[in-house]
Amino acid sequence: MNLADGVQIVSFGVLALMMLGAALGVVLLENIVYSAFLLGGVFISIAGLYILLNAGFVAAAQVLIYVGAVNVLILFGIMLVNKRQNFVPLRNAWVGKITTAAVCLGLFALLGTMVLATPWAISTAPVAGDTSTVVIGMHFFSDFLLPFELASVLLLMALIGAIVLARREFLPDALEREETQQPVLTLPERPRELASAAPGSPDRTLGTSPTQRNV
Amino acid sequence: MELQYFLLLAAALFCIGIYGLVTSRNAIRVLMSIELLLNAVNINLMAFSNYLDPSGIKGQVFTVFVITIAAAEAAVGLAIVLSIYRNRDTVDMEQFNLLKW
């Protein structure tokens, strides 16, 4: 990373604030459409953090896969289950929320203490930087070849499984509706005998007319 | 820049994700919270990859795998949510008690 330290710290602060604010919005906002769009903000902020961590390839993959695929998929899911529904209020729901918040704060305190107390073995080796794409490719095709192939098989399984799960089952009432709609969808043509015998159209009586050739 | 900043940030994101996972009642919001958890893990992996193993970046390789699995998980999870919504006509997590005694 060629940026100066001050620039890095300021951009880290901005990205961290964006990410935490958007993540809190995802969890706390009532409208789920706002939550889905803020989730895209979280993903983009995380991509910026990856660029700060000298990982351009993974940042691009993050934007492509998370913002481009997962977030759009979630938005489609929200639209498909678009039901304006007020959930039945539970009794003593605030007890669960406060307990969960306390547990989460305790977990954060525990993790923070662990992070600050552990003597990390910071390496001083040269950073891969812009050659990280090459290094990742070397890893994929040498020592991570089996997980790479397994990931492709898993993606195929997820593809087929998602189609099988989300496919609409064959419903009898849907069949009836389809049959009632069938005459509407046919082309408004007259029967062939009436058209060929209609007066006032001399070209239809010629031998080269396609209607007569077909008859 | 220090490693600890990134780890603390990832811990905060993980805790927010846990809170959303437990307290959400909309099933799609639960899926979003799971994505937050996976992203927190990814930040951890990338930070360790940059500060502890900067030349042979194995953490980035693991992050790519986690992103792959997260994409598959989102697809299957949304398919399950759609299927449940079609059967039960709701996305309220409190009414999904199919497997509860």
GROMACS .gro file of N, CA, C and O in nm, chain B:
model
  404
  216MET      N    1  -0.103   0.155   1.090
  216MET     CA    2  -0.219   0.064   1.100
  216MET      C    3  -0.179  -0.060   1.179
  216MET      O    4  -0.073  -0.117   1.160
  217GLU      N    5  -0.267  -0.099   1.264
  217GLU     CA    6  -0.238  -0.212   1.351
  217GLU      C    7  -0.334  -0.327   1.322
  217GLU      O    8  -0.445  -0.306   1.272
  218LEU      N    9  -0.288  -0.444   1.353
  218LEU     CA   10  -0.373  -0.562   1.336
  218LEU      C   11  -0.493  -0.559   1.428
  218LEU      O   12  -0.603  -0.601   1.391
  219GLN      N   13  -0.470  -0.499   1.549
  219GLN     CA   14  -0.577  -0.503   1.649
  219GLN      C   15  -0.700  -0.425   1.606
  219GLN      O   16  -0.812  -0.462   1.641
  220TYR      N   17  -0.680  -0.316   1.530
  220TYR     CA   18  -0.796  -0.239   1.485
  220TYR      C   19  -0.890  -0.326   1.402
  220TYR      O   20  -1.013  -0.327   1.422
  221PHE      N   21  -0.830  -0.398   1.309
  221PHE     CA   22  -0.914  -0.481   1.221
  221PHE      C   23  -0.982  -0.593   1.300
  221PHE      O   24  -1.098  -0.626   1.276
  222LEU      N   25  -0.909  -0.648   1.397
  222LEU     CA   26  -0.969  -0.757   1.474
  222LEU      C   27  -1.083  -0.706   1.560
  222LEU      O   28  -1.188  -0.771   1.573
  223LEU      N   29  -1.066  -0.587   1.618
  223LEU     CA   30  -1.175  -0.530   1.699
  223LEU      C   31  -1.296  -0.499   1.612
  223LEU      O   32  -1.412  -0.522   1.651
  224LEU      N   33  -1.269  -0.447   1.492
  224LEU     CA   34  -1.380  -0.416   1.400
  224LEU      C   35  -1.455  -0.544   1.364
  224LEU      O   36  -1.579  -0.546   1.362
  225ALA      N   37  -1.379  -0.651   1.335
  225ALA     CA   38  -1.444  -0.777   1.300
  225ALA      C   39  -1.524  -0.832   1.418
  225ALA      O   40  -1.633  -0.886   1.401
  226ALA      N   41  -1.471  -0.814   1.540
  226ALA     CA   42  -1.544  -0.861   1.657
  226ALA      C   43  -1.674  -0.783   1.674
  226ALA      O   44  -1.780  -0.841   1.705
  227ALA      N   45  -1.669  -0.651   1.650
  227ALA     CA   46  -1.791  -0.571   1.662
  227ALA      C   47  -1.894  -0.615   1.558
  227ALA      O   48  -2.013  -0.631   1.589
  228LEU      N   49  -1.849  -0.638   1.435
  228LEU     CA   50  -1.942  -0.681   1.331
  228LEU      C   51  -2.001  -0.818   1.363
  228LEU      O   52  -2.120  -0.843   1.341
  229PHE      N   53  -1.918  -0.905   1.421
  229PHE     CA   54  -1.966  -1.038   1.458
  229PHE      C   55  -2.074  -1.028   1.566
  229PHE      O   56  -2.177  -1.096   1.559
  230CYS      N   57  -2.052  -0.939   1.664
  230CYS     CA   58  -2.151  -0.926   1.771
  230CYS      C   59  -2.282  -0.867   1.718
  230CYS      O   60  -2.390  -0.910   1.759
  231ILE      N   61  -2.271  -0.770   1.626
  231ILE     CA   62  -2.393  -0.715   1.566
  231ILE      C   63  -2.467  -0.825   1.491
  231ILE      O   64  -2.591  -0.836   1.498
  232GLY      N   65  -2.392  -0.909   1.420
  232GLY     CA   66  -2.455  -1.019   1.347
  232GLY      C   67  -2.523  -1.118   1.439
  232GLY      O   68  -2.633  -1.166   1.410
  233ILE      N   69  -2.458  -1.148   1.553
  233ILE     CA   70  -2.520  -1.241   1.649
  233ILE      C   71  -2.649  -1.182   1.704
  233ILE      O   72  -2.752  -1.250   1.714
  234TYR      N   73  -2.644  -1.052   1.735
  234TYR     CA   74  -2.765  -0.988   1.788
  234TYR      C   75  -2.880  -0.995   1.688
  234TYR      O   76  -2.992  -1.029   1.721
  235GLY      N   77  -2.848  -0.965   1.561
  235GLY     CA   78  -2.952  -0.971   1.460
  235GLY      C   79  -3.002  -1.112   1.436
  235GLY      O   80  -3.121  -1.134   1.414
  236LEU      N   81  -2.911  -1.208   1.445
  236LEU     CA   82  -2.949  -1.348   1.423
  236LEU      C   83  -3.047  -1.396   1.529
  236LEU      O   84  -3.140  -1.469   1.500
  237VAL      N   85  -3.026  -1.352   1.653
  237VAL     CA   86  -3.111  -1.401   1.762
  237VAL      C   87  -3.242  -1.324   1.769
  237VAL      O   88  -3.348  -1.383   1.789
  238THR      N   89  -3.238  -1.192   1.749
  238THR     CA   90  -3.358  -1.115   1.776
  238THR      C   91  -3.447  -1.091   1.655
  238THR      O   92  -3.557  -1.042   1.671
  239SER      N   93  -3.400  -1.124   1.533
  239SER     CA   94  -3.484  -1.095   1.418
  239SER      C   95  -3.602  -1.191   1.411
  239SER      O   96  -3.590  -1.307   1.448
  240ARG      N   97  -3.714  -1.138   1.361
  240ARG     CA   98  -3.830  -1.224   1.343
  240ARG      C   99  -3.859  -1.247   1.196
  240ARG      O  100  -3.935  -1.336   1.163
  241ASN      N  101  -3.800  -1.168   1.109
  241ASN     CA  102  -3.816  -1.190   0.966
  241ASN      C  103  -3.707  -1.287   0.920
  241ASN      O  104  -3.591  -1.270   0.953
  242ALA      N  105  -3.746  -1.389   0.847
  242ALA     CA  106  -3.650  -1.493   0.810
  242ALA      C  107  -3.542  -1.439   0.717
  242ALA      O  108  -3.427  -1.483   0.723
  243ILE      N  109  -3.577  -1.342   0.633
  243ILE     CA  110  -3.476  -1.288   0.541
  243ILE      C  111  -3.374  -1.204   0.617
  243ILE      O  112  -3.256  -1.202   0.584
  244ARG      N  113  -3.419  -1.139   0.723
  244ARG     CA  114  -3.323  -1.062   0.804
  244ARG      C  115  -3.227  -1.157   0.875
  244ARG      O  116  -3.110  -1.123   0.897
  245VAL      N  117  -3.274  -1.275   0.909
  245VAL     CA  118  -3.183  -1.374   0.968
  245VAL      C  119  -3.075  -1.413   0.867
  245VAL      O  120  -2.957  -1.424   0.902
  246LEU      N  121  -3.114  -1.430   0.741
  246LEU     CA  122  -3.014  -1.460   0.638
  246LEU      C  123  -2.913  -1.346   0.624
  246LEU      O  124  -2.793  -1.369   0.609
  247MET      N  125  -2.962  -1.222   0.631
  247MET     CA  126  -2.870  -1.109   0.623
  247MET      C  127  -2.773  -1.109   0.741
  247MET      O  128  -2.655  -1.078   0.725
  248SER      N  129  -2.822  -1.145   0.859
  248SER     CA  130  -2.733  -1.150   0.976
  248SER      C  131  -2.627  -1.257   0.959
  248SER      O  132  -2.512  -1.238   1.000
  249ILE      N  133  -2.663  -1.368   0.894
  249ILE     CA  134  -2.563  -1.472   0.870
  249ILE      C  135  -2.456  -1.420   0.774
  249ILE      O  136  -2.336  -1.448   0.791
  250GLU      N  137  -2.498  -1.340   0.676
  250GLU     CA  138  -2.398  -1.280   0.587
  250GLU      C  139  -2.305  -1.187   0.664
  250GLU      O  140  -2.184  -1.183   0.637
  251LEU      N  141  -2.360  -1.113   0.761
  251LEU     CA  142  -2.274  -1.027   0.843
  251LEU      C  143  -2.172  -1.110   0.921
  251LEU      O  144  -2.053  -1.073   0.928
  252LEU      N  145  -2.215  -1.222   0.976
  252LEU     CA  146  -2.123  -1.309   1.050
  252LEU      C  147  -2.011  -1.358   0.958
  252LEU      O  148  -1.892  -1.354   0.995
  253LEU      N  149  -2.048  -1.404   0.838
  253LEU     CA  150  -1.946  -1.455   0.747
  253LEU      C  151  -1.848  -1.345   0.706
  253LEU      O  152  -1.727  -1.369   0.693
  254ASN      N  153  -1.898  -1.223   0.692
  254ASN     CA  154  -1.808  -1.113   0.655
  254ASN      C  155  -1.715  -1.077   0.768
  254ASN      O  156  -1.601  -1.038   0.744
  255ALA      N  157  -1.763  -1.089   0.892
  255ALA     CA  158  -1.674  -1.065   1.006
  255ALA      C  159  -1.559  -1.165   1.005
  255ALA      O  160  -1.442  -1.130   1.026
  256VAL      N  161  -1.591  -1.290   0.979
  256VAL     CA  162  -1.486  -1.393   0.971
  256VAL      C  163  -1.389  -1.362   0.857
  256VAL      O  164  -1.267  -1.377   0.870
  257ASN      N  165  -1.443  -1.312   0.746
  257ASN     CA  166  -1.357  -1.278   0.632
  257ASN      C  167  -1.261  -1.166   0.667
  257ASN      O  168  -1.145  -1.170   0.627
  258ILE      N  169  -1.309  -1.066   0.741
  258ILE     CA  170  -1.219  -0.957   0.780
  258ILE      C  171  -1.107  -1.010   0.868
  258ILE      O  172  -0.990  -0.974   0.852
  259ASN      N  173  -1.141  -1.102   0.959
  259ASN     CA  174  -1.037  -1.162   1.042
  259ASN      C  175  -0.933  -1.234   0.956
  259ASN      O  176  -0.813  -1.215   0.974
  260LEU      N  177  -0.980  -1.314   0.863
  260LEU     CA  178  -0.887  -1.390   0.779
  260LEU      C  179  -0.797  -1.298   0.698
  260LEU      O  180  -0.676  -1.321   0.687
  261MET      N  181  -0.856  -1.190   0.644
  261MET     CA  182  -0.776  -1.099   0.561
  261MET      C  183  -0.676  -1.024   0.646
  261MET      O  184  -0.561  -1.001   0.603
  262ALA      N  185  -0.715  -0.986   0.769
  262ALA     CA  186  -0.620  -0.914   0.856
  262ALA      C  187  -0.503  -1.004   0.894
  262ALA      O  188  -0.387  -0.963   0.887
  263PHE      N  189  -0.534  -1.128   0.929
  263PHE     CA  190  -0.424  -1.220   0.961
  263PHE      C  191  -0.337  -1.246   0.841
  263PHE      O  192  -0.214  -1.257   0.852
  264SER      N  193  -0.399  -1.255   0.724
  264SER     CA  194  -0.322  -1.279   0.603
  264SER      C  195  -0.227  -1.164   0.574
  264SER      O  196  -0.115  -1.185   0.527
  265ASN      N  197  -0.270  -1.042   0.602
  265ASN     CA  198  -0.185  -0.927   0.569
  265ASN      C  199  -0.076  -0.906   0.673
  265ASN      O  200   0.035  -0.866   0.639
  266TYR      N  201  -0.105  -0.932   0.799
  266TYR     CA  202  -0.009  -0.896   0.903
  266TYR      C  203   0.077  -1.012   0.949
  266TYR      O  204   0.189  -0.992   0.993
  267LEU      N  205   0.027  -1.135   0.942
  267LEU     CA  206   0.104  -1.248   0.993
  267LEU      C  207   0.164  -1.332   0.882
  267LEU      O  208   0.259  -1.406   0.905
  268ASP      N  209   0.106  -1.328   0.761
  268ASP     CA  210   0.155  -1.412   0.651
  268ASP      C  211   0.151  -1.331   0.522
  268ASP      O  212   0.075  -1.361   0.431
  269PRO      N  213   0.229  -1.222   0.513
  269PRO     CA  214   0.209  -1.130   0.400
  269PRO      C  215   0.264  -1.182   0.268
  269PRO      O  216   0.222  -1.134   0.162
  270SER      N  217   0.355  -1.277   0.268
  270SER     CA  218   0.412  -1.319   0.139
  270SER      C  219   0.335  -1.437   0.080
  270SER      O  220   0.303  -1.437  -0.038
  271GLY      N  221   0.307  -1.539   0.161
  271GLY     CA  222   0.226  -1.650   0.111
  271GLY      C  223   0.086  -1.634   0.164
  271GLY      O  224   0.052  -1.681   0.271
  272ILE      N  225   0.001  -1.564   0.089
  272ILE     CA  226  -0.126  -1.514   0.144
  272ILE      C  227  -0.230  -1.627   0.143
  272ILE      O  228  -0.314  -1.633   0.054
  273LYS      N  229  -0.223  -1.712   0.244
  273LYS     CA  230  -0.321  -1.820   0.250
  273LYS      C  231  -0.455  -1.772   0.302
  273LYS      O  232  -0.558  -1.829   0.271
  274GLY      N  233  -0.454  -1.665   0.380
  274GLY     CA  234  -0.580  -1.613   0.432
  274GLY      C  235  -0.672  -1.564   0.322
  274GLY      O  236  -0.794  -1.580   0.329
  275GLN      N  237  -0.613  -1.506   0.217
  275GLN     CA  238  -0.698  -1.459   0.106
  275GLN      C  239  -0.759  -1.577   0.034
  275GLN      O  240  -0.874  -1.570  -0.012
  276VAL      N  241  -0.685  -1.688   0.024
  276VAL     CA  242  -0.740  -1.809  -0.039
  276VAL      C  243  -0.860  -1.858   0.041
  276VAL      O  244  -0.966  -1.889  -0.015
  277PHE      N  245  -0.844  -1.861   0.173
  277PHE     CA  246  -0.956  -1.904   0.257
  277PHE      C  247  -1.073  -1.808   0.245
  277PHE      O  248  -1.189  -1.850   0.246
  278THR      N  249  -1.044  -1.679   0.231
  278THR     CA  250  -1.153  -1.583   0.216
  278THR      C  251  -1.232  -1.608   0.088
  278THR      O  252  -1.355  -1.600   0.086
  279VAL      N  253  -1.160  -1.643  -0.019
  279VAL     CA  254  -1.231  -1.673  -0.144
  279VAL      C  255  -1.320  -1.796  -0.126
  279VAL      O  256  -1.435  -1.799  -0.173
  280PHE      N  257  -1.270  -1.895  -0.053
  280PHE     CA  258  -1.354  -2.013  -0.027
  280PHE      C  259  -1.477  -1.975   0.055
  280PHE      O  260  -1.589  -2.022   0.028
  281VAL      N  261  -1.457  -1.891   0.157
  281VAL     CA  262  -1.571  -1.852   0.241
  281VAL      C  263  -1.673  -1.773   0.160
  281VAL      O  264  -1.794  -1.792   0.176
  282ILE      N  265  -1.625  -1.688   0.068
  282ILE     CA  266  -1.719  -1.613  -0.017
  282ILE      C  267  -1.799  -1.708  -0.104
  282ILE      O  268  -1.921  -1.694  -0.121
  283THR      N  269  -1.731  -1.811  -0.158
  283THR     CA  270  -1.801  -1.911  -0.240
  283THR      C  271  -1.911  -1.980  -0.161
  283THR      O  272  -2.026  -1.991  -0.206
  284ILE      N  273  -1.874  -2.024  -0.040
  284ILE     CA  274  -1.972  -2.098   0.041
  284ILE      C  275  -2.085  -2.004   0.083
  284ILE      O  276  -2.200  -2.046   0.093
  285ALA      N  277  -2.052  -1.876   0.106
  285ALA     CA  278  -2.158  -1.783   0.146
  285ALA      C  279  -2.257  -1.762   0.032
  285ALA      O  280  -2.378  -1.751   0.056
  286ALA      N  281  -2.206  -1.759  -0.091
  286ALA     CA  282  -2.298  -1.744  -0.205
  286ALA      C  283  -2.390  -1.865  -0.215
  286ALA      O  284  -2.513  -1.851  -0.232
  287ALA      N  285  -2.333  -1.985  -0.200
  287ALA     CA  286  -2.417  -2.106  -0.206
  287ALA      C  287  -2.518  -2.107  -0.092
  287ALA      O  288  -2.636  -2.141  -0.111
  288GLU      N  289  -2.473  -2.063   0.026
  288GLU     CA  290  -2.562  -2.062   0.142
  288GLU      C  291  -2.677  -1.964   0.122
  288GLU      O  292  -2.793  -1.993   0.157
  289ALA      N  293  -2.647  -1.848   0.063
  289ALA     CA  294  -2.754  -1.751   0.040
  289ALA      C  295  -2.858  -1.806  -0.056
  289ALA      O  296  -2.979  -1.791  -0.034
  290ALA      N  297  -2.811  -1.873  -0.161
  290ALA     CA  298  -2.905  -1.927  -0.259
  290ALA      C  299  -2.995  -2.032  -0.197
  290ALA      O  300  -3.118  -2.027  -0.208
  291VAL      N  301  -2.934  -2.128  -0.125
  291VAL     CA  302  -3.014  -2.235  -0.067
  291VAL      C  303  -3.102  -2.181   0.045
  291VAL      O  304  -3.219  -2.221   0.059
  292GLY      N  305  -3.050  -2.086   0.123
  292GLY     CA  306  -3.130  -2.029   0.232
  292GLY      C  307  -3.253  -1.956   0.180
  292GLY      O  308  -3.363  -1.972   0.234
  293LEU      N  309  -3.234  -1.879   0.074
  293LEU     CA  310  -3.351  -1.808   0.019
  293LEU      C  311  -3.450  -1.906  -0.043
  293LEU      O  312  -3.571  -1.884  -0.035
  294ALA      N  313  -3.400  -2.014  -0.101
  294ALA     CA  314  -3.492  -2.114  -0.155
  294ALA      C  315  -3.573  -2.178  -0.043
  294ALA      O  316  -3.694  -2.199  -0.056
  295ILE      N  317  -3.507  -2.204   0.071
  295ILE     CA  318  -3.578  -2.262   0.185
  295ILE      C  319  -3.682  -2.164   0.238
  295ILE      O  320  -3.796  -2.201   0.270
  296VAL      N  321  -3.643  -2.036   0.246
  296VAL     CA  322  -3.738  -1.935   0.295
  296VAL      C  323  -3.859  -1.925   0.203
  296VAL      O  324  -3.974  -1.917   0.248
  297LEU      N  325  -3.834  -1.929   0.073
  297LEU     CA  326  -3.946  -1.922  -0.022
  297LEU      C  327  -4.037  -2.043  -0.007
  297LEU      O  328  -4.160  -2.032  -0.012
  298SER      N  329  -3.977  -2.160   0.011
  298SER     CA  330  -4.056  -2.282   0.025
  298SER      C  331  -4.141  -2.278   0.152
  298SER      O  332  -4.260  -2.312   0.150
  299ILE      N  333  -4.080  -2.231   0.262
  299ILE     CA  334  -4.156  -2.222   0.387
  299ILE      C  335  -4.267  -2.119   0.375
  299ILE      O  336  -4.379  -2.138   0.422
  300TYR      N  337  -4.234  -2.008   0.307
  300TYR     CA  338  -4.336  -1.903   0.290
  300TYR      C  339  -4.453  -1.955   0.209
  300TYR      O  340  -4.569  -1.922   0.234
  301ARG      N  341  -4.423  -2.040   0.111
  301ARG     CA  342  -4.532  -2.094   0.030
  301ARG      C  343  -4.618  -2.191   0.110
  301ARG      O  344  -4.739  -2.200   0.090
  302ASN      N  345  -4.556  -2.263   0.203
  302ASN     CA  346  -4.633  -2.359   0.281
  302ASN      C  347  -4.705  -2.296   0.399
  302ASN      O  348  -4.819  -2.329   0.426
  303ARG      N  349  -4.638  -2.207   0.470
  303ARG     CA  350  -4.694  -2.154   0.595
  303ARG      C  351  -4.754  -2.015   0.579
  303ARG      O  352  -4.815  -1.964   0.670
  304ASP      N  353  -4.728  -1.949   0.466
  304ASP     CA  354  -4.783  -1.817   0.436
  304ASP      C  355  -4.738  -1.711   0.536
  304ASP      O  356  -4.811  -1.620   0.570
  305THR      N  357  -4.617  -1.725   0.585
  305THR     CA  358  -4.561  -1.623   0.673
  305THR      C  359  -4.409  -1.633   0.670
  305THR      O  360  -4.355  -1.735   0.628
  306VAL      N  361  -4.341  -1.526   0.709
  306VAL     CA  362  -4.196  -1.532   0.724
  306VAL      C  363  -4.157  -1.505   0.868
  306VAL      O  364  -4.043  -1.473   0.897
  307ASP      N  365  -4.252  -1.518   0.959
  307ASP     CA  366  -4.226  -1.494   1.100
  307ASP      C  367  -4.151  -1.613   1.158
  307ASP      O  368  -4.198  -1.726   1.152
  308MET      N  369  -4.033  -1.586   1.216
  308MET     CA  370  -3.953  -1.697   1.270
  308MET      C  371  -4.022  -1.762   1.389
  308MET      O  372  -3.997  -1.878   1.419
  309GLU      N  373  -4.109  -1.688   1.459
  309GLU     CA  374  -4.173  -1.745   1.577
  309GLU      C  375  -4.276  -1.850   1.540
  309GLU      O  376  -4.319  -1.928   1.624
  310GLN      N  377  -4.321  -1.851   1.416
  310GLN     CA  378  -4.421  -1.950   1.375
  310GLN      C  379  -4.361  -2.066   1.299
  310GLN      O  380  -4.434  -2.151   1.250
  311PHE      N  381  -4.231  -2.069   1.285
  311PHE     CA  382  -4.167  -2.184   1.220
  311PHE      C  383  -4.136  -2.287   1.328
  311PHE      O  384  -4.025  -2.292   1.380
  312ASN      N  385  -4.234  -2.365   1.363
  312ASN     CA  386  -4.210  -2.465   1.468
  312ASN      C  387  -4.233  -2.604   1.414
  312ASN      O  388  -4.288  -2.690   1.480
  313LEU      N  389  -4.192  -2.627   1.288
  313LEU     CA  390  -4.215  -2.757   1.227
  313LEU      C  391  -4.136  -2.866   1.296
  313LEU      O  392  -4.183  -2.978   1.312
  314LEU      N  393  -4.015  -2.835   1.339
  314LEU     CA  394  -3.928  -2.937   1.397
  314LEU      C  395  -3.920  -2.924   1.549
  314LEU      O  396  -3.832  -2.980   1.611
  315LYS      N  397  -4.013  -2.846   1.607
  315LYS     CA  398  -4.005  -2.824   1.752
  315LYS      C  399  -4.109  -2.912   1.819
  315LYS      O  400  -4.227  -2.885   1.812
  316TRP      N  401  -4.064  -3.012   1.884
  316TRP     CA  402  -4.149  -3.117   1.943
  316TRP      C  403  -4.286  -3.106   1.886
  316TRP      O  404  -4.387  -3.092   1.928
   0.00000   0.00000   0.00000
